[in-house]
Coordinates of C-alpha atoms and ligand atoms in Angstrom, one line a residue:
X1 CA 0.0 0.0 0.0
X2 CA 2.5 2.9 1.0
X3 CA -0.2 5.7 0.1
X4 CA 1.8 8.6 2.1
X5 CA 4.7 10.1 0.6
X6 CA 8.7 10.7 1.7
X7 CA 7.7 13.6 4.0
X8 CA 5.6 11.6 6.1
X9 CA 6.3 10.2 9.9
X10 CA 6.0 6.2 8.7
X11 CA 7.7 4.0 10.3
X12 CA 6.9 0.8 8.3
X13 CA 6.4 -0.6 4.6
X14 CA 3.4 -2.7 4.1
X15 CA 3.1 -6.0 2.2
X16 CA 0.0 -6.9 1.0
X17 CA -3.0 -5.6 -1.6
X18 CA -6.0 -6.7 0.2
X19 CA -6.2 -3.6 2.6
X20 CA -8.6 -1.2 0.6
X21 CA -8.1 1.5 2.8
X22 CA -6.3 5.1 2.1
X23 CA -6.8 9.0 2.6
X24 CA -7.9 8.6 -0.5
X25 CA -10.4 5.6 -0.2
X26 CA -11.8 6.2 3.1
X27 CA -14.3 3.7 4.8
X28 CA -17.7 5.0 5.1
X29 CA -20.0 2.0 5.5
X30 CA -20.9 0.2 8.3
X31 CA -19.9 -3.1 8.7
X32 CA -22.5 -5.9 9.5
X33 CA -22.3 -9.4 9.5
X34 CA -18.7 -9.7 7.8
X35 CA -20.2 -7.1 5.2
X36 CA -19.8 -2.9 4.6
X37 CA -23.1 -2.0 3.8
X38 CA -25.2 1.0 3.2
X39 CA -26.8 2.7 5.8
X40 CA -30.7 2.6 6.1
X41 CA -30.6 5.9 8.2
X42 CA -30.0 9.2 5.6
X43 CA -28.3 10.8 7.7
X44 CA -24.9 11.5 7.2
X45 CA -21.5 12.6 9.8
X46 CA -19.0 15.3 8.4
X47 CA -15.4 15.3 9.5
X48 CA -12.7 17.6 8.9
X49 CA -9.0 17.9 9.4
X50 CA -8.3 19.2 12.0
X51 CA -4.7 20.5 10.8
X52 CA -6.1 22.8 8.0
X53 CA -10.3 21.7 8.7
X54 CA -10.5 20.8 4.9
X55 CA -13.3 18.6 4.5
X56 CA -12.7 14.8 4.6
X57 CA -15.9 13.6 4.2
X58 CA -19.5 14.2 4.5
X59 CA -21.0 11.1 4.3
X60 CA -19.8 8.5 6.8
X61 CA -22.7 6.7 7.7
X62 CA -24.6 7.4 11.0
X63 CA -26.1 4.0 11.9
X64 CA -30.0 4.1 13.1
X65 CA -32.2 2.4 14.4
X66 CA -32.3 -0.5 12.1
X67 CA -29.0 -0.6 11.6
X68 CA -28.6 -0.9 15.3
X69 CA -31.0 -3.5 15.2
X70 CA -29.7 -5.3 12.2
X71 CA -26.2 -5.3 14.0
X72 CA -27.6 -6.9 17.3
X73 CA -29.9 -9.4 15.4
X74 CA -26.6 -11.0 13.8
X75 CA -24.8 -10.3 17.1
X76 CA -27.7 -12.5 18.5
X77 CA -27.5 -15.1 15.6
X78 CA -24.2 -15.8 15.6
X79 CA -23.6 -15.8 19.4
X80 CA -24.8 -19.6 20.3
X81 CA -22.1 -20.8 17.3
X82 CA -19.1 -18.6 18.8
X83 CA -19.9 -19.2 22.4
X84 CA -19.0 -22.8 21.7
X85 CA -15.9 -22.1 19.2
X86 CA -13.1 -23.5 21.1
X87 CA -10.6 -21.4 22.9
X88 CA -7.6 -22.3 20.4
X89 CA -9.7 -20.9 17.7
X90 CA -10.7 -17.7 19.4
X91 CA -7.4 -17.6 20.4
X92 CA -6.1 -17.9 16.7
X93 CA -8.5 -15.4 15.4
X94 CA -7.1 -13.0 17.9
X95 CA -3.6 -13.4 17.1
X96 CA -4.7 -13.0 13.2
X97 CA -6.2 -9.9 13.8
X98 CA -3.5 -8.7 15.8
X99 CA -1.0 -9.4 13.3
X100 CA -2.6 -7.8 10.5
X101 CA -3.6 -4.6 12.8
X102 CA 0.1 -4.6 12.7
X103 CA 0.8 -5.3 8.8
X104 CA -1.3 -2.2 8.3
X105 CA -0.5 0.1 11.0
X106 CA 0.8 3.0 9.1
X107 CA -2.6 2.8 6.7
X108 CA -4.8 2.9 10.1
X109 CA -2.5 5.1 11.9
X110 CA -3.2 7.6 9.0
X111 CA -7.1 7.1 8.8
X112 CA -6.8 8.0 12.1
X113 CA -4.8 11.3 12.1
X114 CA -6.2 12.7 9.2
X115 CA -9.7 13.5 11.4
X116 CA -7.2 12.9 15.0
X117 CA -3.8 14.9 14.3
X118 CA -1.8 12.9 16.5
X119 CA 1.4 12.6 14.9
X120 CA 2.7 9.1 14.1
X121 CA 6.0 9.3 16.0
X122 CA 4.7 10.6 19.2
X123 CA 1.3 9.2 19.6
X124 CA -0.4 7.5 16.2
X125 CA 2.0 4.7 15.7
X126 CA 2.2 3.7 19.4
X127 CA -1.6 3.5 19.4
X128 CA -2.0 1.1 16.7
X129 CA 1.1 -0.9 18.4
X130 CA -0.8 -0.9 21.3
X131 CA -4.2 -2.0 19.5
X132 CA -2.6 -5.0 18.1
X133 CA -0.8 -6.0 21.6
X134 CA -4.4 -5.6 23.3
X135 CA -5.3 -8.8 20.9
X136 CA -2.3 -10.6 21.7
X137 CA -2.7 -10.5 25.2
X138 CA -6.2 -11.3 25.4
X139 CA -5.5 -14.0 23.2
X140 CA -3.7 -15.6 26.0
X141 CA -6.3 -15.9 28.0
X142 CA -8.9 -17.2 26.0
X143 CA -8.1 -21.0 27.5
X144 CA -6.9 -19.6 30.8
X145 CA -9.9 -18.0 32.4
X146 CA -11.6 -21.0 33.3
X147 CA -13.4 -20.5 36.7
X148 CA -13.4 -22.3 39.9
X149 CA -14.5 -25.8 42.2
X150 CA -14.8 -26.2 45.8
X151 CA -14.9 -29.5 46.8
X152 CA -17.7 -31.6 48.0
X153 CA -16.7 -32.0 51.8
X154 CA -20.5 -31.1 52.6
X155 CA -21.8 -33.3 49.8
X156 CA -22.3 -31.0 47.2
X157 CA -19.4 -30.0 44.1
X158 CA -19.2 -26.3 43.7
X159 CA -18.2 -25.1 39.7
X160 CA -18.5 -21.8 38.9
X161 CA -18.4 -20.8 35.5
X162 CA -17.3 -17.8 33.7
X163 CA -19.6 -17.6 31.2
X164 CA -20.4 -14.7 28.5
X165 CA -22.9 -12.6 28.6
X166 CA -24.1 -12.2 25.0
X167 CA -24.2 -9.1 22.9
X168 CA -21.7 -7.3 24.1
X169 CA -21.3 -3.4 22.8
X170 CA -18.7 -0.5 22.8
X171 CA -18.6 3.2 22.5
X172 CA -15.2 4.4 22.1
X173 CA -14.2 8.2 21.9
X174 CA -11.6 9.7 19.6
X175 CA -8.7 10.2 21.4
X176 CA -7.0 6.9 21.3
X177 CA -10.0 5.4 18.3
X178 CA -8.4 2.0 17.6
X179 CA -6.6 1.2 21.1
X180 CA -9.6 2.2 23.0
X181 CA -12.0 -0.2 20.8
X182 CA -9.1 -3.3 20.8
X183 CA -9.1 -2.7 24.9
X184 CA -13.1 -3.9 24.7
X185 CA -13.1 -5.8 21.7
X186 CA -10.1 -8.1 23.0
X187 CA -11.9 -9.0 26.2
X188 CA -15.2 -9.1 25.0
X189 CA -14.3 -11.9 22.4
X190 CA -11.9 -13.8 24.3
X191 CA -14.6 -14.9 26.6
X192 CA -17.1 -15.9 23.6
X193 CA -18.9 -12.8 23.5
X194 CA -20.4 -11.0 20.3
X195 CA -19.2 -7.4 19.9
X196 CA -20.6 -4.4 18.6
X197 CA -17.7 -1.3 18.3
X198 CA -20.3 1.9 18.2
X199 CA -16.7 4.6 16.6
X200 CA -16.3 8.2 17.7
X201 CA -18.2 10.7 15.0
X202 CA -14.8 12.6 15.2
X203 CA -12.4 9.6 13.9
X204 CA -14.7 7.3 12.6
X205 CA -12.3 5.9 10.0
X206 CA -9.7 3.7 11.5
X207 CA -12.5 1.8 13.2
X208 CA -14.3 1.2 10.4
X209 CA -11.5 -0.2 7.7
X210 CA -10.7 -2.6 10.7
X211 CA -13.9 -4.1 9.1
X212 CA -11.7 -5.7 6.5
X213 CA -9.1 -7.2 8.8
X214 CA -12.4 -9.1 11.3
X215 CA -13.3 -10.6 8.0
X216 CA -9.5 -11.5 6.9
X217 CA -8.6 -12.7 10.0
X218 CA -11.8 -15.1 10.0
X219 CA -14.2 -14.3 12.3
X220 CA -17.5 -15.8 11.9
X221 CA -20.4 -13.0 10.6
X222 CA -21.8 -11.1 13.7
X223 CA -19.5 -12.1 16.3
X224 CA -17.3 -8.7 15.7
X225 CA -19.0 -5.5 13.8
X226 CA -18.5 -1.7 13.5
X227 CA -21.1 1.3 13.5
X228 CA -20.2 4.6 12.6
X229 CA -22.3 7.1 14.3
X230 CA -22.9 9.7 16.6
X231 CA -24.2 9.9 20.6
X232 CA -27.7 9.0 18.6
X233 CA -25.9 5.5 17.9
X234 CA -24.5 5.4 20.9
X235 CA -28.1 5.6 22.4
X236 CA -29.5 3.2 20.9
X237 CA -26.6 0.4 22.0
X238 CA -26.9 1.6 25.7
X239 CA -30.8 1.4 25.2
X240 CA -31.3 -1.4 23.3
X241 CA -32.9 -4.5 25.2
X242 CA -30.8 -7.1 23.8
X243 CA -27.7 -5.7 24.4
X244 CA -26.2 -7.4 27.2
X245 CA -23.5 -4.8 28.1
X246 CA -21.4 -1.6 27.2
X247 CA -18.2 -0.8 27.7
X248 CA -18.3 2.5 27.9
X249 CA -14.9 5.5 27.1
X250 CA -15.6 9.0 27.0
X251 CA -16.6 12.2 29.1
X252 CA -18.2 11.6 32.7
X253 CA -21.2 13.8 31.3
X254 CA -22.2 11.1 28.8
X255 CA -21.0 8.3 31.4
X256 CA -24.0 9.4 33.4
X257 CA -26.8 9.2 30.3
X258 CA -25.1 5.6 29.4
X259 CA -25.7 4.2 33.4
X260 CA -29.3 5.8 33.1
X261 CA -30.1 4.2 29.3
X262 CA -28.7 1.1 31.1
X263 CA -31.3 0.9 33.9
X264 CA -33.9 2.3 32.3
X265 CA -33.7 -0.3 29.9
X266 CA -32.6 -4.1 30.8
X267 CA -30.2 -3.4 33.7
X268 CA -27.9 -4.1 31.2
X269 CA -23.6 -4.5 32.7
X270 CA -21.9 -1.2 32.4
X271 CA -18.0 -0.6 32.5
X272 CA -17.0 3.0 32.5
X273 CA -13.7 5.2 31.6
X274 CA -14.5 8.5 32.1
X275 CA -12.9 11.8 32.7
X276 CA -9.6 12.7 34.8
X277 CA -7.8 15.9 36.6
X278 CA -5.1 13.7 37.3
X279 CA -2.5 15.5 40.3
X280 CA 1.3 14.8 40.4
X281 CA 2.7 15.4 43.2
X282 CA 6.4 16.7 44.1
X283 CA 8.0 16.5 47.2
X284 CA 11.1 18.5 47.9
X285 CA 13.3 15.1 47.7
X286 CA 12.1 14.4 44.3
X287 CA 14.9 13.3 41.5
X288 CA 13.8 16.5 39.8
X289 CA 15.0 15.8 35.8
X290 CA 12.7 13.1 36.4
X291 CA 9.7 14.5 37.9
X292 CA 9.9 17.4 35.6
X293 CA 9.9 14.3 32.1
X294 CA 7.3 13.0 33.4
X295 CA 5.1 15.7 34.2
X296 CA 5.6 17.6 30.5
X297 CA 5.0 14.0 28.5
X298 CA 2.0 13.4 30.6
X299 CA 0.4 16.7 29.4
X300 CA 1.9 17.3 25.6
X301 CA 1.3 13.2 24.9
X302 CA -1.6 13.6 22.2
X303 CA -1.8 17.6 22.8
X304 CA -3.1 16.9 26.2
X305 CA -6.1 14.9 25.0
X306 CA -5.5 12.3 27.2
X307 CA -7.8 11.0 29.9
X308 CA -5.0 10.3 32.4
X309 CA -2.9 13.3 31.8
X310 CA -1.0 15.2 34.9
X311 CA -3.2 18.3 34.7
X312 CA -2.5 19.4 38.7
X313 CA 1.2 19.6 39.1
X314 CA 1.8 20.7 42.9
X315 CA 5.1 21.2 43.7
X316 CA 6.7 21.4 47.8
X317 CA 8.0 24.7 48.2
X318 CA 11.9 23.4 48.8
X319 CA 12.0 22.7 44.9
X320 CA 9.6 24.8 43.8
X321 CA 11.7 27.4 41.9
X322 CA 13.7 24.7 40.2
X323 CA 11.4 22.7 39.2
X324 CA 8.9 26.0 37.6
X325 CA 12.5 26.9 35.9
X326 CA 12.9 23.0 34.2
X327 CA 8.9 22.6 33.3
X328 CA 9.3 26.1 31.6
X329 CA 11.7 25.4 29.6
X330 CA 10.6 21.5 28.3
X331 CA 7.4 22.7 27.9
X332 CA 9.0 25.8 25.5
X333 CA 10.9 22.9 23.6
X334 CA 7.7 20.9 23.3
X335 CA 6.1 24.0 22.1
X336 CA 8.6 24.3 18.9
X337 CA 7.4 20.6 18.3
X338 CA 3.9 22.0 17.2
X339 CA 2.9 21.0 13.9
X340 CA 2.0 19.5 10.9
X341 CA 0.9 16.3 12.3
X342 CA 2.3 14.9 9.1
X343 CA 5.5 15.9 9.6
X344 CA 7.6 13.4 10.9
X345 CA 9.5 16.2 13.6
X346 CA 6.2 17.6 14.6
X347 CA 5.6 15.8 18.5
X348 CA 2.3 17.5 19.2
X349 CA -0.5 18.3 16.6
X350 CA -3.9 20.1 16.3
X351 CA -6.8 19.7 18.8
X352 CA -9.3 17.3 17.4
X353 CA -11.9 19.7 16.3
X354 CA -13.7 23.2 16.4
X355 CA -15.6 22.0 19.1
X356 CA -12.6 20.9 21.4
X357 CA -10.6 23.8 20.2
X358 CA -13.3 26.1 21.1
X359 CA -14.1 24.7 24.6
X360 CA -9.9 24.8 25.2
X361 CA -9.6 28.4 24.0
X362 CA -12.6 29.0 26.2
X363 CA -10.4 27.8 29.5
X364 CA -7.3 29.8 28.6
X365 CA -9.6 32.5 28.2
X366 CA -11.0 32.8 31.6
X367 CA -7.8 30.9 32.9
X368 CA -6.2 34.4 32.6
X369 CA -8.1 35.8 35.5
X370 CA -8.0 32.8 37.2
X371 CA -4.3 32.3 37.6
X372 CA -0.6 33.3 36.5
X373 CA -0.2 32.4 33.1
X374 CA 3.3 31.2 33.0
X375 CA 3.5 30.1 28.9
X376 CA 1.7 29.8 26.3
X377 CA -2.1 30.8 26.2
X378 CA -2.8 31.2 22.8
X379 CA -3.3 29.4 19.2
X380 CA -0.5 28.0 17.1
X381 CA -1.1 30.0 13.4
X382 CA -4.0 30.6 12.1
X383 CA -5.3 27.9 10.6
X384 CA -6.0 24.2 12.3
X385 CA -6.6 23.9 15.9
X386 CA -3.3 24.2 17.1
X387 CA -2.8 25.1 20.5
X388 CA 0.9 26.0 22.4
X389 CA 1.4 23.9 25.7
X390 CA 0.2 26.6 28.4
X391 CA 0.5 26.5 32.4
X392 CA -0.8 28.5 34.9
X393 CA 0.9 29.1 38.5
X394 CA -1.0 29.8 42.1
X395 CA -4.3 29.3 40.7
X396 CA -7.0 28.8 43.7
X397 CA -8.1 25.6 44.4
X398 CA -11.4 26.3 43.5
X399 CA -11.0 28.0 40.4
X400 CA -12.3 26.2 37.5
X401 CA -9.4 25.6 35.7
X402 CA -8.1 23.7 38.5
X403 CA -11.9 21.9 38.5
X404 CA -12.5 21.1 35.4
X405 CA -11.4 18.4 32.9
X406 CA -9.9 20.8 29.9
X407 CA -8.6 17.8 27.6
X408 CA -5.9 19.9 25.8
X409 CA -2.4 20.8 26.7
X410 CA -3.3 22.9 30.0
X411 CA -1.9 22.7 33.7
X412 CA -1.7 24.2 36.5
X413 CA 1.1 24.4 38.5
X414 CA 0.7 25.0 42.6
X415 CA 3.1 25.2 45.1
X416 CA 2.4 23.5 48.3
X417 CA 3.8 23.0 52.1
X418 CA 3.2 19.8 53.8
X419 CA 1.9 15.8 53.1
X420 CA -1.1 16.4 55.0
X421 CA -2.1 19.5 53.0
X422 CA -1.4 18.0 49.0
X423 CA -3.1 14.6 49.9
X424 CA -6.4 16.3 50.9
X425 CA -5.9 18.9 47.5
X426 CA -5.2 16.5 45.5
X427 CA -8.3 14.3 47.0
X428 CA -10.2 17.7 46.6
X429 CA -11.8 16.9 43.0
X430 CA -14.6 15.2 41.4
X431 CA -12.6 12.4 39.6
X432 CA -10.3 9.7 40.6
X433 CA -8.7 8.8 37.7
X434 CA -4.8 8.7 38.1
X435 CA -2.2 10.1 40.4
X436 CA 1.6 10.4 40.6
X437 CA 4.0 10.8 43.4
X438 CA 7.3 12.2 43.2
X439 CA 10.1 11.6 46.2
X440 CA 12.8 9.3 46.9
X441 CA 11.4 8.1 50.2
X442 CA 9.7 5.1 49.3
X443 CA 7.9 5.1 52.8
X444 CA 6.6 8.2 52.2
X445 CA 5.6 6.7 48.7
X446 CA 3.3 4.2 49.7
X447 CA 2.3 6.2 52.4
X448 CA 0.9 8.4 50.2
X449 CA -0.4 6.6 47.3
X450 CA -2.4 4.6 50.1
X451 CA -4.1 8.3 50.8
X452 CA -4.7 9.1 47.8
X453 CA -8.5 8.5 45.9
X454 CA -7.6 7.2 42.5
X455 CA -7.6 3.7 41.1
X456 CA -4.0 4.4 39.6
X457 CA -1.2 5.9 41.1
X458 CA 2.5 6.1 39.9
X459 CA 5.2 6.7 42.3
X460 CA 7.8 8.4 39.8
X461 CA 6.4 8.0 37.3
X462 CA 2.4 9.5 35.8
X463 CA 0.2 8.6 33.2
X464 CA 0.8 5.4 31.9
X465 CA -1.3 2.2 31.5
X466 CA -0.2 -1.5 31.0
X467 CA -2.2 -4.4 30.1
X468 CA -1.3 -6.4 32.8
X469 CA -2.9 -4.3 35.9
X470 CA -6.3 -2.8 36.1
X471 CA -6.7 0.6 34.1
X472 CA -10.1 2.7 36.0
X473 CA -11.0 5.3 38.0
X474 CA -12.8 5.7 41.1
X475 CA -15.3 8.5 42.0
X476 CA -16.8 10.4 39.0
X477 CA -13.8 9.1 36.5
X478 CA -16.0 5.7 36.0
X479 CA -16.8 2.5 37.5
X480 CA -15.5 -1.0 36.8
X481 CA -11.9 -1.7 35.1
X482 CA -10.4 -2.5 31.7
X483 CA -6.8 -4.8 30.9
X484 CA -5.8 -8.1 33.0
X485 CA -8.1 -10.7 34.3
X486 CA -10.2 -7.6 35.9
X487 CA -11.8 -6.8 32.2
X488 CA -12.7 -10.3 31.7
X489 CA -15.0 -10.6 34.7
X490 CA -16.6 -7.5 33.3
X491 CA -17.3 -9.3 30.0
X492 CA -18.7 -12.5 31.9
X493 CA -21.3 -13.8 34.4
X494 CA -20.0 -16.3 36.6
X495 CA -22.6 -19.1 37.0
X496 CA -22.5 -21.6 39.9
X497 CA -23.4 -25.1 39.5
X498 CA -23.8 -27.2 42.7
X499 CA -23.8 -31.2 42.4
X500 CA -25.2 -33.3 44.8
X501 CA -22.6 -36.2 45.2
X502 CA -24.6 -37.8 48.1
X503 CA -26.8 -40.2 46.3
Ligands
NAD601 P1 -18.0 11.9 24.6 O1 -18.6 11.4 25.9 O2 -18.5 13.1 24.0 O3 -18.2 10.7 23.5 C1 -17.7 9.4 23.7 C2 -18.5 8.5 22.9 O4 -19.9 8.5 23.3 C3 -18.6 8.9 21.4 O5 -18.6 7.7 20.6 C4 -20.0 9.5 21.3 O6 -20.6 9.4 20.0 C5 -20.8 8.7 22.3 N1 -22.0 9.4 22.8 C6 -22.2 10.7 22.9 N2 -23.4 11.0 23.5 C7 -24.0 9.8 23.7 C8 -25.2 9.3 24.3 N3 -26.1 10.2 24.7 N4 -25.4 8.0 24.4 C9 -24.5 7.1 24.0 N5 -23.3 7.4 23.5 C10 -23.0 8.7 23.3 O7 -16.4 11.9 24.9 P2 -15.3 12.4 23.9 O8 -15.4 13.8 23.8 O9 -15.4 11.6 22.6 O10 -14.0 11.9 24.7 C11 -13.4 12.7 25.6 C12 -13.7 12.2 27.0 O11 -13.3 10.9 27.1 C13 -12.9 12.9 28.0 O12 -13.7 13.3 29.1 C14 -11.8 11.9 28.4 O13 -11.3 12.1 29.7 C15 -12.6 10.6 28.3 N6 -11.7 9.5 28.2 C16 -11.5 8.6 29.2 C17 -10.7 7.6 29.1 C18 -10.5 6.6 30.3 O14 -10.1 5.5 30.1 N7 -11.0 6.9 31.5 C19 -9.9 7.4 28.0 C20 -10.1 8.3 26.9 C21 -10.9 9.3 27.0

């Protein structure tokens, strides 16, 4: 294939013909039962590029309500076959699908960042690598989950078996399009479940050329499908009465209509990932070069529009000064890296959309009056939704800046005094998602990764996620967890079985 050109970040040559996907051939169908088909719903999703907004397409298909239904009624069909497929099979078709994810990474990395902007070196080709790893793993433990006895000391044999639940559905947003939907999709199918991807309206087109690689890699029509479509789509999944669950990414606003569609419909299992105002915190003993890496990749990563990023940076007052001077000036070097997100120097590209670039500019805005502005502030040119990496200092801990989840390259940067102080500050927010701690002490470490309310904390280290340990937030940044053996109980019921051995 090879569709982009010399000046482009790739970082791979692909092989084979039978990938039908480019900027220039851009999938626009939903795929149903092994099959892109047309729409039955008229109406039509427009996307743009976010590095110039040229149009890229105004008719990506914005499934309805028969499509919905279509997509669930061969979810349904096919289910009793692939519930019984053998793990070594499911296995297989994982490790296919992860292998060609890979053979065509550049081509989906681009579908992607033409409507994303996330440059391929710092963030694109990572999350295709990370897609296709997300199969691999869950591949391993399609014959591995297998449930539990007790023995019959009382008379009775205890089984309990993990079995799926059905239908299985989820709604992915579009800053991470393809990780996000392998991180659901892998789970879901490993434990014999049908699955339903429901793509963001913003980057619909990665999600839906993977269309072509379910069928390749040979999974049976129905057990893995993809609808393009907007929070109407999305709707409809979380309302529908024979979907069995959704796995849920996005904001926490949405989070809440998705738990209410979900109970007001057929109780139907809910996992979700919500929003973050994630704190790092740095204690005067902190390795500084480090804490000061960590804390600018956690907010430039993906120009910010990350759910996990280190948006609270509170520094102890003995390394205060030294550590505003080193964040200063990475985040000045980041800001030269702003860009053409087809550039292969550029690190950090446009904001995903008018919308998001709007609702940013909107924060730095206000922000002005709300706190110091240390750098940046402002747009990047004047055309795209480029944005320069911009902190605030001594903002109050009620201002909304320092409330609210901005998704963009924004922190704010506080000074503080004592442990007892940051761990009830950093505690002091809606959200749970993720947390850092900065020292050398590794009592003080624990001790304070214990206090603080977030279901991930790094201790020198912020903003990262491995498939191996639970990836969730507590409070308002979601409920339940995705990776590990933690995802696959969300994807399964367990059933208990009780023999009487006594006669
Ligand atoms: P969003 O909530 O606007 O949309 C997410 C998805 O929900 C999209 O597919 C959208 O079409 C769909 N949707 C919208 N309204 C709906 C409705 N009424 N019913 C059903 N579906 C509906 O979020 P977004 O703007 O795409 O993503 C940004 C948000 O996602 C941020 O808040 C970010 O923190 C969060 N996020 C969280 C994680 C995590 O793992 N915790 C990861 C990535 C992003």
């Amino acid at each position: 294939m090879g569709q982009q050109g010399a000046t482009t970040n790739n970082a791979a040559t692909e092989t084979t013909t039978s990938f039908p996907w480019s900027k220039s051939n851009l999938p626009k169908q939903l795929f149903i039962n092994n099959e892109y088909v047309e729409a039955k719903n008229h109406k039509k999703l427009e996307v743009r590029n976010p590095k110039d907004e040229s149009l890229l397409a105004d008719d990506v298909a914005i499934a309805g309500e028969e499509d919905v239904d279509a997509a669930v009624d061969a979810a349904e069909a096919a289910f009793p076959a692939w519930k019984k497929t053998s793990a070594t099979q499911r296995r297989n078709l994982l490790l296919k699908l992860a292998d060609l994810i890979d053979e065509h990474s550049v081509t989906i990395a681009e579908l992607t960042r033409l409507s994303l902007g996330a440059p391929f070196a710092s963030f694109g080709g990572v999350e295709i690598k990370g897609a296709a790893e997300a199969y691999r793993y869950f591949a391993g433990w399609c014959d591995k989950f297998a449930g539990e006895s007790f023995p019959q000391e009382d008379g009775f044999l205890k089984i309990v078996r993990n079995e799926p639940l059905g239908v299985t559905a989820g709604i992915v947003p579009w800053n991470g399009p393809v990780a996000t939907a392998a991180m659901k999709s892998a789970p879901a199918l490993a434990t014999g479940n049908c699955f339903i991807l429901k793509s963001s309206e913003k980057t619909p087109f990665s999600a839906l050329a993977l269309g072509t690689l379910i069928k390749e890699a040979g999974f049976p029509p129905g057990v893995f499908q993809v609808l393009s479509g907007d929070g109407s789509t999305g709707a409809l999944l979380a309302s529908h009465m024979k979907v069995r669950k959704i796995s849920f990414t996005g904001s926490t606003a949405t989070g809440r209509k998705i738990q209410e569609m979900a109970a007001k419909s057929n109780l139907k299992r809910i996992t979700l990932e919500l929003g973050g105002k994630s704190p790092a915190v740095v204690f005067d003993d902190a390795n500084l070069q480090n804490a000061v890496f960590w804390c600018i990749n956690a907010l430039c990563a993906n120009s910010g529009q990350v759910c996990c990023a280190a948006t609270r940076v509170y520094v102890q007052e003995g390394i205060y000064d030294k550590f505003v001077e080193g964040y200063k000036k990475g985040m000045q070097e980041r800001a030269k890296t702003v860009g053409d997100p087809d550039a292969a120097e550029t690190q950090m590209g446009p904001l995903v959309d008018k919308l998001q670039f709007d609702r940013v500019s909107g924060f730095l805005e206000r922000g002005r009056s709300q706190g110091t502005l240390l750098l940046g502030g402002s747009r990047v040119g004047d055309q795209g939704y480029f944005i320069e990496p911009t902190v605030f200092t001594d903002v109050p801990e009620d201002a909304e800046i320092c409330k609210k989840e901005i998704f963009g390259p924004v922190a704010i940067l506080n000074k503080f005094k004592t442990e007892e102080e940051i761990i009830a500050k950093a505690n002091d927010t809606d959200y749970g998602l993720m947390a850092g701690v900065f020292t050398q002490d590794i009592n003080k470490a624990l001790r304070v990764s214990s206090e603080l309310d977030s279901g991930m904390v790094g201790i020198n280290c912020i903003s990262l996620a491995f498939l191996t340990v639970p990836f969730g937030g507590t409070k308002q940044s979601g409920t339940g967890r995705e990776n590990a053996i933690h995802v696959l109980r969300m994807f399964t019921e367990p059933k208990t079985v009780l023999v009487n051995m006594t006669y």
